[in-house]
């Protein structure tokens, strides 16, 4: 997949299964069933809530759950979260070469962080903490105009704020191509 593919996919999820522009990909209930709750808390699940001692980033210290697409924030007490932990209801996942994404419905925030650095530790300092920087930027940003759908209506909103994508895409040249 490309960064654009993942951005469109995350936007579709954040809009309840519908792309900006009006194309419905999934029913809203399907999206809710996939990402709207911690699957490990379901009675038919034999798993249990996960807790990590954490490394900075997506695996921040504390409890987390899982949904149909990845990790799921379960701790509603924001004061108990490390700054880079998923908030309650936020979900996302990361790949091996530092390709992270998350959707935070409460903040109407989509974060994409795509690099190709297997040995990089992007979360090694507070300056490199993209999750926290994105949250701060959205909290202080002005609202953009609504995205029109083909029918002339606006994208349905879960709250008063608009969704934003904050992302970084980089690639390091290999030694053989230098």
N, CA and C atoms as an extended XYZ file, in Angstrom:
534
Properties=species:S:1:pos:R:3:atomname:S:1:resname:S:1:resid:I:1 pbc="F F F"
N         0.830       -1.194        0.000 N   UNK     1
C         0.000        0.000        0.000 CA  UNK     1
C         0.870        1.252        0.000 C   UNK     1
N         0.297        2.312       -0.468 N   UNK     2
C         0.978        3.602       -0.467 CA  UNK     2
C         0.473        4.437        0.710 C   UNK     2
N         1.180        5.509        0.998 N   UNK     3
C         0.744        6.431        2.040 CA  UNK     3
C        -0.650        6.972        1.702 C   UNK     3
N        -0.900        7.264        0.439 N   UNK     4
C        -2.213        7.748        0.018 CA  UNK     4
C        -3.294        6.700        0.267 C   UNK     4
N        -3.005        5.428       -0.012 N   UNK     5
C        -3.976        4.359        0.243 CA  UNK     5
C        -4.339        4.301        1.724 C   UNK     5
N        -3.329        4.339        2.577 N   UNK     6
C        -3.570        4.261        4.016 CA  UNK     6
C        -4.316        5.504        4.502 C   UNK     6
N        -3.986        6.667        3.974 N   UNK     7
C        -4.691        7.900        4.352 CA  UNK     7
C        -6.171        7.800        3.986 C   UNK     7
N        -6.467        7.343        2.784 N   UNK     8
C        -7.872        7.197        2.368 CA  UNK     8
C        -8.597        6.161        3.230 C   UNK     8
N        -7.914        5.061        3.538 N   UNK     9
C        -8.502        4.017        4.377 CA  UNK     9
C        -8.826        4.570        5.767 C   UNK     9
N        -7.879        5.284        6.376 N   UNK    10
C        -8.104        5.848        7.709 CA  UNK    10
C        -9.193        6.914        7.688 C   UNK    10
N        -9.218        7.742        6.644 N   UNK    11
C       -10.299        8.728        6.514 CA  UNK    11
C       -11.653        8.038        6.382 C   UNK    11
N       -11.698        6.963        5.608 N   UNK    12
C       -12.942        6.214        5.451 CA  UNK    12
C       -13.404        5.686        6.805 C   UNK    12
N       -12.481        5.121        7.597 N   UNK    13
C       -12.845        4.638        8.931 CA  UNK    13
C       -13.353        5.774        9.810 C   UNK    13
N       -12.643        6.904        9.784 N   UNK    14
C       -13.014        8.030       10.646 CA  UNK    14
C       -14.336        8.661       10.239 C   UNK    14
N       -14.767        8.438        9.014 N   UNK    15
C       -16.058        8.952        8.530 CA  UNK    15
C       -17.133        7.866        8.541 C   UNK    15
N       -16.932        6.834        9.340 N   UNK    16
C       -17.957        5.811        9.494 CA  UNK    16
C       -18.148        4.934        8.272 C   UNK    16
N       -17.115        4.728        7.490 N   UNK    17
C       -17.198        3.841        6.334 CA  UNK    17
C       -17.383        4.546        5.010 C   UNK    17
N       -17.393        5.868        5.032 N   UNK    18
C       -17.623        6.652        3.819 CA  UNK    18
C       -16.429        7.545        3.530 C   UNK    18
N       -15.981        7.543        2.284 N   UNK    19
C       -14.884        8.415        1.874 CA  UNK    19
C       -15.376        9.844        1.715 C   UNK    19
N       -14.531       10.836        2.015 N   UNK    20
C       -14.885       12.195        1.627 CA  UNK    20
C       -15.100       12.197        0.113 C   UNK    20
N       -16.180       12.744       -0.337 N   UNK    21
C       -16.545       12.669       -1.744 CA  UNK    21
C       -17.770       11.798       -1.946 C   UNK    21
N       -18.175       11.064       -0.901 N   UNK    22
C       -19.450       10.385       -0.924 CA  UNK    22
C       -19.470        8.898       -1.149 C   UNK    22
N       -18.364        8.273       -1.535 N   UNK    23
C       -18.388        6.847       -1.822 CA  UNK    23
C       -18.409        6.068       -0.504 C   UNK    23
N       -19.453        5.250       -0.312 N   UNK    24
C       -19.545        4.416        0.883 CA  UNK    24
C       -18.827        3.108        0.596 C   UNK    24
N       -17.860        2.768        1.449 N   UNK    25
C       -17.090        1.539        1.313 CA  UNK    25
C       -17.624        0.471        2.263 C   UNK    25
N       -17.883        0.846        3.507 N   UNK    26
C       -18.407       -0.059        4.526 CA  UNK    26
C       -19.624        0.577        5.198 C   UNK    26
N       -20.531       -0.247        5.651 N   UNK    27
C       -21.650        0.258        6.428 CA  UNK    27
C       -21.121        0.796        7.755 C   UNK    27
N       -21.766        1.812        8.284 N   UNK    28
C       -21.323        2.416        9.540 CA  UNK    28
C       -21.275        1.388       10.666 C   UNK    28
N       -22.248        0.491       10.722 N   UNK    29
C       -22.266       -0.523       11.775 CA  UNK    29
C       -21.077       -1.479       11.645 C   UNK    29
N       -20.656       -1.772       10.423 N   UNK    30
C       -19.488       -2.628       10.209 CA  UNK    30
C       -18.242       -1.991       10.804 C   UNK    30
N       -18.071       -0.683       10.573 N   UNK    31
C       -16.922        0.030       11.129 CA  UNK    31
C       -16.986       -0.007       12.658 C   UNK    31
N       -18.144        0.254       13.233 N   UNK    32
C       -18.296        0.216       14.697 CA  UNK    32
C       -17.948       -1.167       15.242 C   UNK    32
N       -18.409       -2.212       14.561 N   UNK    33
C       -18.116       -3.568       15.010 CA  UNK    33
C       -16.624       -3.890       14.922 C   UNK    33
N       -15.955       -3.369       13.902 N   UNK    34
C       -14.525       -3.644       13.725 CA  UNK    34
C       -13.662       -2.898       14.724 C   UNK    34
N       -13.962       -1.619       14.974 N   UNK    35
C       -13.018       -0.779       15.713 CA  UNK    35
C       -13.587       -0.104       16.950 C   UNK    35
N       -14.851       -0.269       17.243 N   UNK    36
C       -15.501        0.509       18.289 CA  UNK    36
C       -15.392       -0.009       19.699 C   UNK    36
N       -14.719       -1.134       19.902 N   UNK    37
C       -14.615       -1.682       21.255 CA  UNK    37
C       -13.425       -2.637       21.339 C   UNK    37
N       -13.065       -2.963       22.580 N   UNK    38
C       -11.971       -3.893       22.838 CA  UNK    38
C       -12.488       -5.312       22.671 C   UNK    38
N       -11.995       -5.986       21.658 N   UNK    39
C       -12.444       -7.357       21.402 CA  UNK    39
C       -12.070       -8.293       22.539 C   UNK    39
N       -10.981       -8.014       23.252 N   UNK    40
C       -10.571       -8.895       24.342 CA  UNK    40
C       -11.521       -8.812       25.537 C   UNK    40
N       -12.351       -7.788       25.594 N   UNK    41
C       -13.330       -7.655       26.674 CA  UNK    41
C       -14.637       -8.377       26.357 C   UNK    41
N       -14.753       -8.933       25.162 N   UNK    42
C       -15.973       -9.636       24.771 CA  UNK    42
C       -16.059      -10.974       25.511 C   UNK    42
N       -17.259      -11.363       25.962 N   UNK    43
C       -17.391      -12.601       26.742 CA  UNK    43
C       -16.964      -13.855       25.969 C   UNK    43
N       -17.111      -13.850       24.660 N   UNK    44
C       -16.737      -15.023       23.869 CA  UNK    44
C       -15.239      -15.096       23.571 C   UNK    44
N       -14.495      -14.086       23.996 N   UNK    45
C       -13.048      -14.052       23.767 CA  UNK    45
C       -12.319      -14.735       24.924 C   UNK    45
N       -11.331      -15.552       24.602 N   UNK    46
C       -10.576      -16.222       25.655 CA  UNK    46
C        -9.353      -15.414       26.087 C   UNK    46
N        -9.128      -14.279       25.444 N   UNK    47
C        -7.993      -13.425       25.797 CA  UNK    47
C        -8.316      -12.534       26.976 C   UNK    47
N        -7.369      -11.715       27.339 N   UNK    48
C        -7.564      -10.762       28.414 CA  UNK    48
C        -6.874       -9.451       28.065 C   UNK    48
N        -7.256       -8.402       28.789 N   UNK    49
C        -6.678       -7.091       28.523 CA  UNK    49
C        -5.160       -7.169       28.610 C   UNK    49
N        -4.501       -6.475       27.716 N   UNK    50
C        -3.051       -6.469       27.647 CA  UNK    50
C        -2.497       -5.298       28.445 C   UNK    50
N        -1.333       -5.504       29.056 N   UNK    51
C        -0.629       -4.458       29.774 CA  UNK    51
C         0.834       -4.566       29.392 C   UNK    51
N         1.459       -3.437       29.095 N   UNK    52
C         2.869       -3.449       28.755 CA  UNK    52
C         3.627       -2.508       29.681 C   UNK    52
N         4.849       -2.864       29.959 N   UNK    53
C         5.722       -1.971       30.713 CA  UNK    53
C         6.227       -0.865       29.806 C   UNK    53
N         6.098       -1.110       28.506 N   UNK    54
C         6.232       -0.063       27.510 CA  UNK    54
C         7.613        0.321       27.054 C   UNK    54
N         7.624        0.631       25.802 N   UNK    55
C         8.687        1.398       25.180 CA  UNK    55
C         7.947        2.581       24.604 C   UNK    55
N         8.560        3.709       24.459 N   UNK    56
C         7.819        4.867       23.971 CA  UNK    56
C         7.143        4.590       22.635 C   UNK    56
N         6.000        5.217       22.418 N   UNK    57
C         5.291        5.095       21.146 CA  UNK    57
C         4.034        4.290       21.273 C   UNK    57
N         3.749        3.533       20.245 N   UNK    58
C         2.507        2.786       20.175 CA  UNK    58
C         2.399        1.774       21.304 C   UNK    58
N         3.517        1.300       21.828 N   UNK    59
C         3.497        0.354       22.936 CA  UNK    59
C         3.803        1.062       24.253 C   UNK    59
N         3.210        2.211       24.465 N   UNK    60
C         3.434        2.989       25.684 CA  UNK    60
C         2.971        2.199       26.901 C   UNK    60
N         3.535        2.522       28.040 N   UNK    61
C         3.259        1.818       29.283 CA  UNK    61
C         1.782        1.903       29.650 C   UNK    61
N         1.237        0.776       30.064 N   UNK    62
C        -0.123        0.737       30.559 CA  UNK    62
C        -0.991       -0.278       29.844 C   UNK    62
N        -2.290       -0.283       30.159 N   UNK    63
C        -3.207       -1.246       29.551 CA  UNK    63
C        -3.598       -0.837       28.133 C   UNK    63
N        -3.884       -1.827       27.315 N   UNK    64
C        -4.423       -1.581       25.983 CA  UNK    64
C        -5.229       -2.797       25.549 C   UNK    64
N        -6.106       -2.596       24.604 N   UNK    65
C        -6.916       -3.685       24.076 CA  UNK    65
C        -6.616       -3.900       22.612 C   UNK    65
N        -7.422       -4.733       22.005 N   UNK    66
C        -7.300       -5.013       20.575 CA  UNK    66
C        -8.676       -4.946       19.938 C   UNK    66
N        -8.716       -4.460       18.706 N   UNK    67
C        -9.947       -4.515       17.937 CA  UNK    67
C        -9.630       -5.175       16.601 C   UNK    67
N       -10.529       -5.097       15.639 N   UNK    68
C       -10.350       -5.767       14.366 CA  UNK    68
C        -9.204       -5.248       13.526 C   UNK    68
N        -8.650       -4.082       13.858 N   UNK    69
C        -7.573       -3.508       13.047 CA  UNK    69
C        -6.290       -3.239       13.811 C   UNK    69
N        -6.254       -3.491       15.098 N   UNK    70
C        -5.014       -3.246       15.821 CA  UNK    70
C        -5.234       -2.940       17.289 C   UNK    70
N        -4.305       -2.162       17.838 N   UNK    71
C        -4.374       -1.802       19.251 CA  UNK    71
C        -5.532       -0.840       19.498 C   UNK    71
N        -6.022       -0.868       20.721 N   UNK    72
C        -7.190       -0.076       21.089 CA  UNK    72
C        -6.978        0.506       22.475 C   UNK    72
N        -7.113        1.833       22.600 N   UNK    73
C        -6.967        2.486       23.892 CA  UNK    73
C        -8.128        2.162       24.807 C   UNK    73
N        -7.839        1.743       26.046 N   UNK    74
C        -8.892        1.341       26.970 CA  UNK    74
C        -8.914        2.165       28.260 C   UNK    74
N        -7.903        2.951       28.509 N   UNK    75
C        -7.818        3.693       29.764 CA  UNK    75
C        -8.490        5.058       29.610 C   UNK    75
N        -9.634        5.239       30.271 N   UNK    76
C       -10.387        6.490       30.154 CA  UNK    76
C        -9.803        7.618       31.010 C   UNK    76
N        -8.913        7.280       31.928 N   UNK    77
C        -8.312        8.288       32.801 CA  UNK    77
C        -7.092        8.890       32.110 C   UNK    77
N        -7.281       10.032       31.440 N   UNK    78
C        -6.185       10.654       30.683 CA  UNK    78
C        -5.007       11.036       31.570 C   UNK    78
N        -5.272       11.319       32.830 N   UNK    79
C        -4.169       11.693       33.720 CA  UNK    79
C        -3.264       10.501       34.023 C   UNK    79
N        -3.744        9.283       33.822 N   UNK    80
C        -2.944        8.087       34.087 CA  UNK    80
C        -2.188        7.607       32.849 C   UNK    80
N        -2.409        8.249       31.706 N   UNK    81
C        -1.762        7.829       30.456 CA  UNK    81
C        -0.412        8.499       30.289 C   UNK    81
N         0.519        7.764       29.704 N   UNK    82
C         1.745        8.434       29.276 CA  UNK    82
C         1.364        9.280       28.061 C   UNK    82
N         2.104       10.337       27.754 N   UNK    83
C         1.703       11.254       26.685 CA  UNK    83
C         1.555       10.599       25.314 C   UNK    83
N         2.230        9.476       25.081 N   UNK    84
C         2.173        8.854       23.764 CA  UNK    84
C         1.324        7.584       23.724 C   UNK    84
N         0.535        7.337       24.770 N   UNK    85
C        -0.341        6.162       24.795 CA  UNK    85
C        -1.622        6.456       24.023 C   UNK    85
N        -2.231        5.406       23.494 N   UNK    86
C        -3.543        5.558       22.867 CA  UNK    86
C        -4.546        5.966       23.937 C   UNK    86
N        -5.345        6.972       23.612 N   UNK    87
C        -6.420        7.385       24.507 CA  UNK    87
C        -7.576        6.404       24.358 C   UNK    87
N        -8.510        6.417       25.314 N   UNK    88
C        -9.668        5.532       25.247 CA  UNK    88
C       -10.393        5.734       23.922 C   UNK    88
N       -10.613        4.657       23.203 N   UNK    89
C       -11.308        4.705       21.920 CA  UNK    89
C       -10.415        4.911       20.720 C   UNK    89
N        -9.183        5.345       20.927 N   UNK    90
C        -8.236        5.520       19.817 CA  UNK    90
C        -7.732        4.142       19.395 C   UNK    90
N        -7.529        3.958       18.101 N   UNK    91
C        -7.034        2.675       17.621 CA  UNK    91
C        -6.033        2.888       16.497 C   UNK    91
N        -5.178        1.896       16.302 N   UNK    92
C        -4.178        1.991       15.250 CA  UNK    92
C        -3.229        0.809       15.297 C   UNK    92
N        -2.184        0.912       14.512 N   UNK    93
C        -1.230       -0.185       14.439 CA  UNK    93
C         0.083        0.325       13.872 C   UNK    93
N         1.122       -0.457       14.036 N   UNK    94
C         2.426       -0.093       13.519 CA  UNK    94
C         3.068       -1.249       12.777 C   UNK    94
N         3.906       -0.910       11.817 N   UNK    95
C         4.633       -1.912       11.055 CA  UNK    95
C         6.096       -1.940       11.455 C   UNK    95
N         6.833       -2.867       10.892 N   UNK    96
C         8.218       -3.096       11.290 CA  UNK    96
C         9.149       -1.926       10.975 C   UNK    96
N         8.919       -1.209        9.892 N   UNK    97
C         9.852       -0.151        9.485 CA  UNK    97
C         9.339        1.231        9.874 C   UNK    97
N         8.703        1.305       11.049 N   UNK    98
C         8.175        2.559       11.569 CA  UNK    98
C         7.091        3.152       10.689 C   UNK    98
N         6.122        2.311       10.356 N   UNK    99
C         4.923        2.770        9.669 CA  UNK    99
C         3.777        2.655       10.673 C   UNK    99
N         3.416        3.758       11.268 N   UNK   100
C         2.374        3.792       12.285 CA  UNK   100
C         1.174        4.582       11.766 C   UNK   100
N        -0.009        4.195       12.218 N   UNK   101
C        -1.205        4.984       11.942 CA  UNK   101
C        -2.123        4.869       13.150 C   UNK   101
N        -2.940        5.883       13.349 N   UNK   102
C        -3.970        5.800       14.380 CA  UNK   102
C        -5.148        6.684       13.992 C   UNK   102
N        -6.298        6.314       14.510 N   UNK   103
C        -7.523        7.093       14.364 CA  UNK   103
C        -8.028        7.352       15.776 C   UNK   103
N        -8.223        8.625       16.112 N   UNK   104
C        -8.726        9.009       17.423 CA  UNK   104
C       -10.088        9.673       17.216 C   UNK   104
N       -11.189        8.901       17.387 N   UNK   105
C       -12.526        9.446       17.129 CA  UNK   105
C       -12.870       10.653       17.991 C   UNK   105
N       -12.451       10.663       19.256 N   UNK   106
C       -12.787       11.794       20.133 CA  UNK   106
C       -12.130       13.087       19.680 C   UNK   106
N       -10.942       12.993       19.126 N   UNK   107
C       -10.235       14.180       18.640 CA  UNK   107
C       -10.438       14.396       17.143 C   UNK   107
N       -11.165       13.476       16.480 N   UNK   108
C       -11.317       13.525       15.029 CA  UNK   108
C        -9.951       13.675       14.368 C   UNK   108
N        -9.044       12.828       14.785 N   UNK   109
C        -7.654       12.918       14.367 CA  UNK   109
C        -7.186       11.610       13.744 C   UNK   109
N        -6.590       11.708       12.574 N   UNK   110
C        -5.913       10.585       11.927 CA  UNK   110
C        -4.437       10.936       11.891 C   UNK   110
N        -3.594       10.034       12.404 N   UNK   111
C        -2.155       10.247       12.396 CA  UNK   111
C        -1.510        9.163       11.539 C   UNK   111
N        -0.676        9.584       10.600 N   UNK   112
C         0.106        8.660        9.772 CA  UNK   112
C         1.576        9.009        9.966 C   UNK   112
N         2.386        8.009       10.252 N   UNK   113
C         3.828        8.208       10.449 CA  UNK   113
C         4.498        7.094        9.667 C   UNK   113
N         5.009        7.404        8.504 N   UNK   114
C         5.594        6.386        7.634 CA  UNK   114
C         7.055        6.712        7.363 C   UNK   114
N         7.933        5.857        7.822 N   UNK   115
C         9.345        5.948        7.488 CA  UNK   115
C         9.776        4.565        7.009 C   UNK   115
N        10.975        4.429        6.613 N   UNK   116
C        11.540        3.121        6.262 CA  UNK   116
C        12.861        2.976        6.998 C   UNK   116
N        12.758        2.879        8.306 N   UNK   117
C        13.935        2.804        9.165 CA  UNK   117
C        13.701        1.714       10.198 C   UNK   117
N        14.229        0.543        9.950 N   UNK   118
C        13.997       -0.573       10.849 CA  UNK   118
C        14.646       -0.358       12.210 C   UNK   118
N        15.785        0.309       12.253 N   UNK   119
C        16.507        0.462       13.511 CA  UNK   119
C        16.302        1.811       14.194 C   UNK   119
N        15.398        2.628       13.693 N   UNK   120
C        15.160        3.944       14.283 CA  UNK   120
C        14.214        3.816       15.475 C   UNK   120
N        14.388        4.636       16.461 N   UNK   121
C        13.485        4.693       17.606 CA  UNK   121
C        12.889        6.096       17.651 C   UNK   121
N        11.847        6.302       16.871 N   UNK   122
C        11.255        7.627       16.698 CA  UNK   122
C        10.764        8.234       17.993 C   UNK   122
N        10.486        7.413       18.964 N   UNK   123
C         9.889        7.899       20.192 CA  UNK   123
C        10.920        8.075       21.298 C   UNK   123
N        12.188        8.137       20.928 N   UNK   124
C        13.251        8.174       21.929 CA  UNK   124
C        13.354        9.507       22.661 C   UNK   124
N        12.678       10.538       22.178 N   UNK   125
C        12.687       11.822       22.879 CA  UNK   125
C        11.322       12.484       22.742 C   UNK   125
N        11.024       13.398       23.634 N   UNK   126
C         9.731       14.085       23.576 CA  UNK   126
C         9.617       14.940       22.317 C   UNK   126
N        10.728       15.392       21.766 N   UNK   127
C        10.704       16.189       20.538 CA  UNK   127
C        10.219       15.357       19.353 C   UNK   127
N        10.494       14.055       19.361 N   UNK   128
C        10.124       13.174       18.252 CA  UNK   128
C         8.759       12.517       18.454 C   UNK   128
N         8.007       12.906       19.456 N   UNK   129
C         6.737       12.271       19.777 CA  UNK   129
C         5.633       12.827       18.878 C   UNK   129
N         5.391       12.149       17.756 N   UNK   130
C         4.413       12.611       16.778 CA  UNK   130
C         2.987       12.587       17.316 C   UNK   130
N         2.637       11.583       18.090 N   UNK   131
C         1.273       11.495       18.614 CA  UNK   131
C         0.946       12.748       19.426 C   UNK   131
N         1.825       13.100       20.330 N   UNK   132
C         1.601       14.265       21.181 CA  UNK   132
C         1.604       15.556       20.363 C   UNK   132
N         2.531       15.682       19.423 N   UNK   133
C         2.592       16.883       18.577 CA  UNK   133
C         1.321       17.031       17.753 C   UNK   133
N         0.812       15.942       17.207 N   UNK   134
C        -0.412       16.000       16.404 CA  UNK   134
C        -1.600       16.420       17.255 C   UNK   134
N        -1.709       15.868       18.443 N   UNK   135
C        -2.813       16.230       19.335 CA  UNK   135
C        -2.770       17.706       19.700 C   UNK   135
N        -1.578       18.193       19.992 N   UNK   136
C        -1.448       19.618       20.331 CA  UNK   136
C        -1.781       20.504       19.141 C   UNK   136
N        -1.333       20.121       17.950 N   UNK   137
C        -1.596       20.925       16.747 CA  UNK   137
C        -3.088       20.997       16.454 C   UNK   137
N        -3.779       19.885       16.552 N   UNK   138
C        -5.214       19.860       16.268 CA  UNK   138
C        -5.989       20.653       17.315 C   UNK   138
N        -5.577       20.577       18.548 N   UNK   139
C        -6.282       21.301       19.610 CA  UNK   139
C        -6.234       22.807       19.401 C   UNK   139
N        -5.211       23.302       18.714 N   UNK   140
C        -5.042       24.742       18.524 CA  UNK   140
C        -5.355       25.206       17.107 C   UNK   140
N        -5.736       24.316       16.219 N   UNK   141
C        -5.964       24.672       14.812 CA  UNK   141
C        -7.387       25.160       14.577 C   UNK   141
N        -7.531       26.005       13.580 N   UNK   142
C        -8.860       26.471       13.167 CA  UNK   142
C        -9.553       25.359       12.385 C   UNK   142
N       -10.855       25.360       12.393 N   UNK   143
C       -11.627       24.338       11.700 CA  UNK   143
C       -11.652       24.612       10.196 C   UNK   143
N       -11.360       23.578        9.368 N   UNK   144
C       -11.491       23.756        7.919 CA  UNK   144
C       -12.960       23.658        7.523 C   UNK   144
N       -13.310       24.073        6.314 N   UNK   145
C       -14.700       23.929        5.869 CA  UNK   145
C       -15.055       22.453        5.728 C   UNK   145
N       -16.356       22.140        5.761 N   UNK   146
C       -16.817       20.759        5.595 CA  UNK   146
C       -16.421       20.231        4.235 C   UNK   146
N       -16.197       18.917        4.173 N   UNK   147
C       -15.907       18.259        2.898 CA  UNK   147
C       -17.228       17.893        2.238 C   UNK   147
N       -17.500       18.380        1.024 N   UNK   148
C       -18.787       18.081        0.391 CA  UNK   148
C       -18.836       16.637       -0.117 C   UNK   148
N       -20.012       16.019        0.002 N   UNK   149
C       -20.263       14.713       -0.583 CA  UNK   149
C       -20.887       14.923       -1.956 C   UNK   149
N       -20.954       13.879       -2.760 N   UNK   150
C       -21.509       14.026       -4.102 CA  UNK   150
C       -22.968       14.450       -4.066 C   UNK   150
N       -23.689       14.091       -3.003 N   UNK   151
C       -25.093       14.458       -2.901 CA  UNK   151
C       -25.291       15.914       -2.502 C   UNK   151
N       -24.204       16.612       -2.190 N   UNK   152
C       -24.311       17.994       -1.747 CA  UNK   152
C       -24.358       18.134       -0.235 C   UNK   152
N       -24.466       16.996        0.481 N   UNK   153
C       -24.472       17.026        1.949 CA  UNK   153
C       -23.043       17.071        2.458 C   UNK   153
N       -22.876       17.238        3.740 N   UNK   154
C       -21.551       17.243        4.353 CA  UNK   154
C       -21.253       15.884        4.950 C   UNK   154
N       -19.972       15.609        5.170 N   UNK   155
C       -19.575       14.371        5.821 CA  UNK   155
C       -20.178       14.362        7.218 C   UNK   155
N       -20.876       13.278        7.611 N   UNK   156
C       -21.446       13.231        8.954 CA  UNK   156
C       -20.343       13.332       10.002 C   UNK   156
N       -20.584       14.135       11.024 N   UNK   157
C       -19.580       14.356       12.055 CA  UNK   157
C       -20.027       13.730       13.369 C   UNK   157
N       -19.090       13.066       14.042 N   UNK   158
C       -19.373       12.486       15.345 CA  UNK   158
C       -19.337       13.563       16.431 C   UNK   158
N       -18.627       14.631       16.188 N   UNK   159
C       -18.560       15.724       17.159 CA  UNK   159
C       -18.414       17.036       16.414 C   UNK   159
N       -18.149       18.108       17.139 N   UNK   160
C       -18.098       19.434       16.550 CA  UNK   160
C       -16.823       19.720       15.768 C   UNK   160
N       -15.792       18.921       15.935 N   UNK   161
C       -14.527       19.194       15.272 CA  UNK   161
C       -14.379       18.370       13.999 C   UNK   161
N       -13.449       18.765       13.138 N   UNK   162
C       -13.202       18.078       11.876 CA  UNK   162
C       -12.020       17.141       12.006 C   UNK   162
N       -11.982       16.171       11.129 N   UNK   163
C       -10.867       15.243       11.105 CA  UNK   163
C        -9.686       15.891       10.404 C   UNK   163
N        -8.497       15.564       10.867 N   UNK   164
C        -7.276       16.065       10.251 CA  UNK   164
C        -6.318       14.904       10.083 C   UNK   164
N        -5.502       14.989        9.091 N   UNK   165
C        -4.428       14.016        8.929 CA  UNK   165
C        -3.130       14.744        9.192 C   UNK   165
N        -2.338       14.173       10.072 N   UNK   166
C        -1.010       14.690       10.340 CA  UNK   166
C        -0.074       13.556        9.990 C   UNK   166
N         0.846       13.770        9.086 N   UNK   167
C         1.681       12.656        8.680 CA  UNK   167
C         3.085       13.056        8.316 C   UNK   167
N         3.926       12.050        8.224 N   UNK   168
C         5.310       12.231        7.827 CA  UNK   168
C         5.653       11.051        6.947 C   UNK   168
N         6.219       11.277        5.811 N   UNK   169
C         6.658       10.193        4.940 CA  UNK   169
C         8.110       10.442        4.580 C   UNK   169
N         8.965        9.492        4.899 N   UNK   170
C        10.359        9.615        4.562 CA  UNK   170
C        10.880        8.286        4.082 C   UNK   170
N        11.957        8.311        3.398 N   UNK   171
C        12.642        7.082        2.988 CA  UNK   171
C        14.117        7.381        2.938 C   UNK   171
N        14.912        6.507        3.458 N   UNK   172
C        16.351        6.701        3.425 CA  UNK   172
C        16.910        5.948        2.230 C   UNK   172
N        17.819        6.571        1.531 N   UNK   173
C        18.454        5.930        0.386 CA  UNK   173
C        19.332        4.789        0.882 C   UNK   173
N        19.320        3.707        0.175 N   UNK   174
C        20.163        2.580        0.566 CA  UNK   174
C        21.612        2.859        0.177 C   UNK   174
N        22.504        2.189        0.861 N   UNK   175
C        23.916        2.397        0.597 CA  UNK   175
C        24.290        2.008       -0.821 C   UNK   175
N        23.533        1.031       -1.376 N   UNK   176
C        23.865        0.587       -2.731 CA  UNK   176
C        23.482        1.604       -3.791 C   UNK   176
N        22.493        2.470       -3.493 N   UNK   177
C        22.080        3.445       -4.507 CA  UNK   177
C        22.813        4.778       -4.352 C   UNK   177
N        23.651        4.910       -3.324 N   UNK   178
C        24.362        6.167       -3.082 CA  UNK   178
C        25.573        6.313       -3.977 C   UNK   178
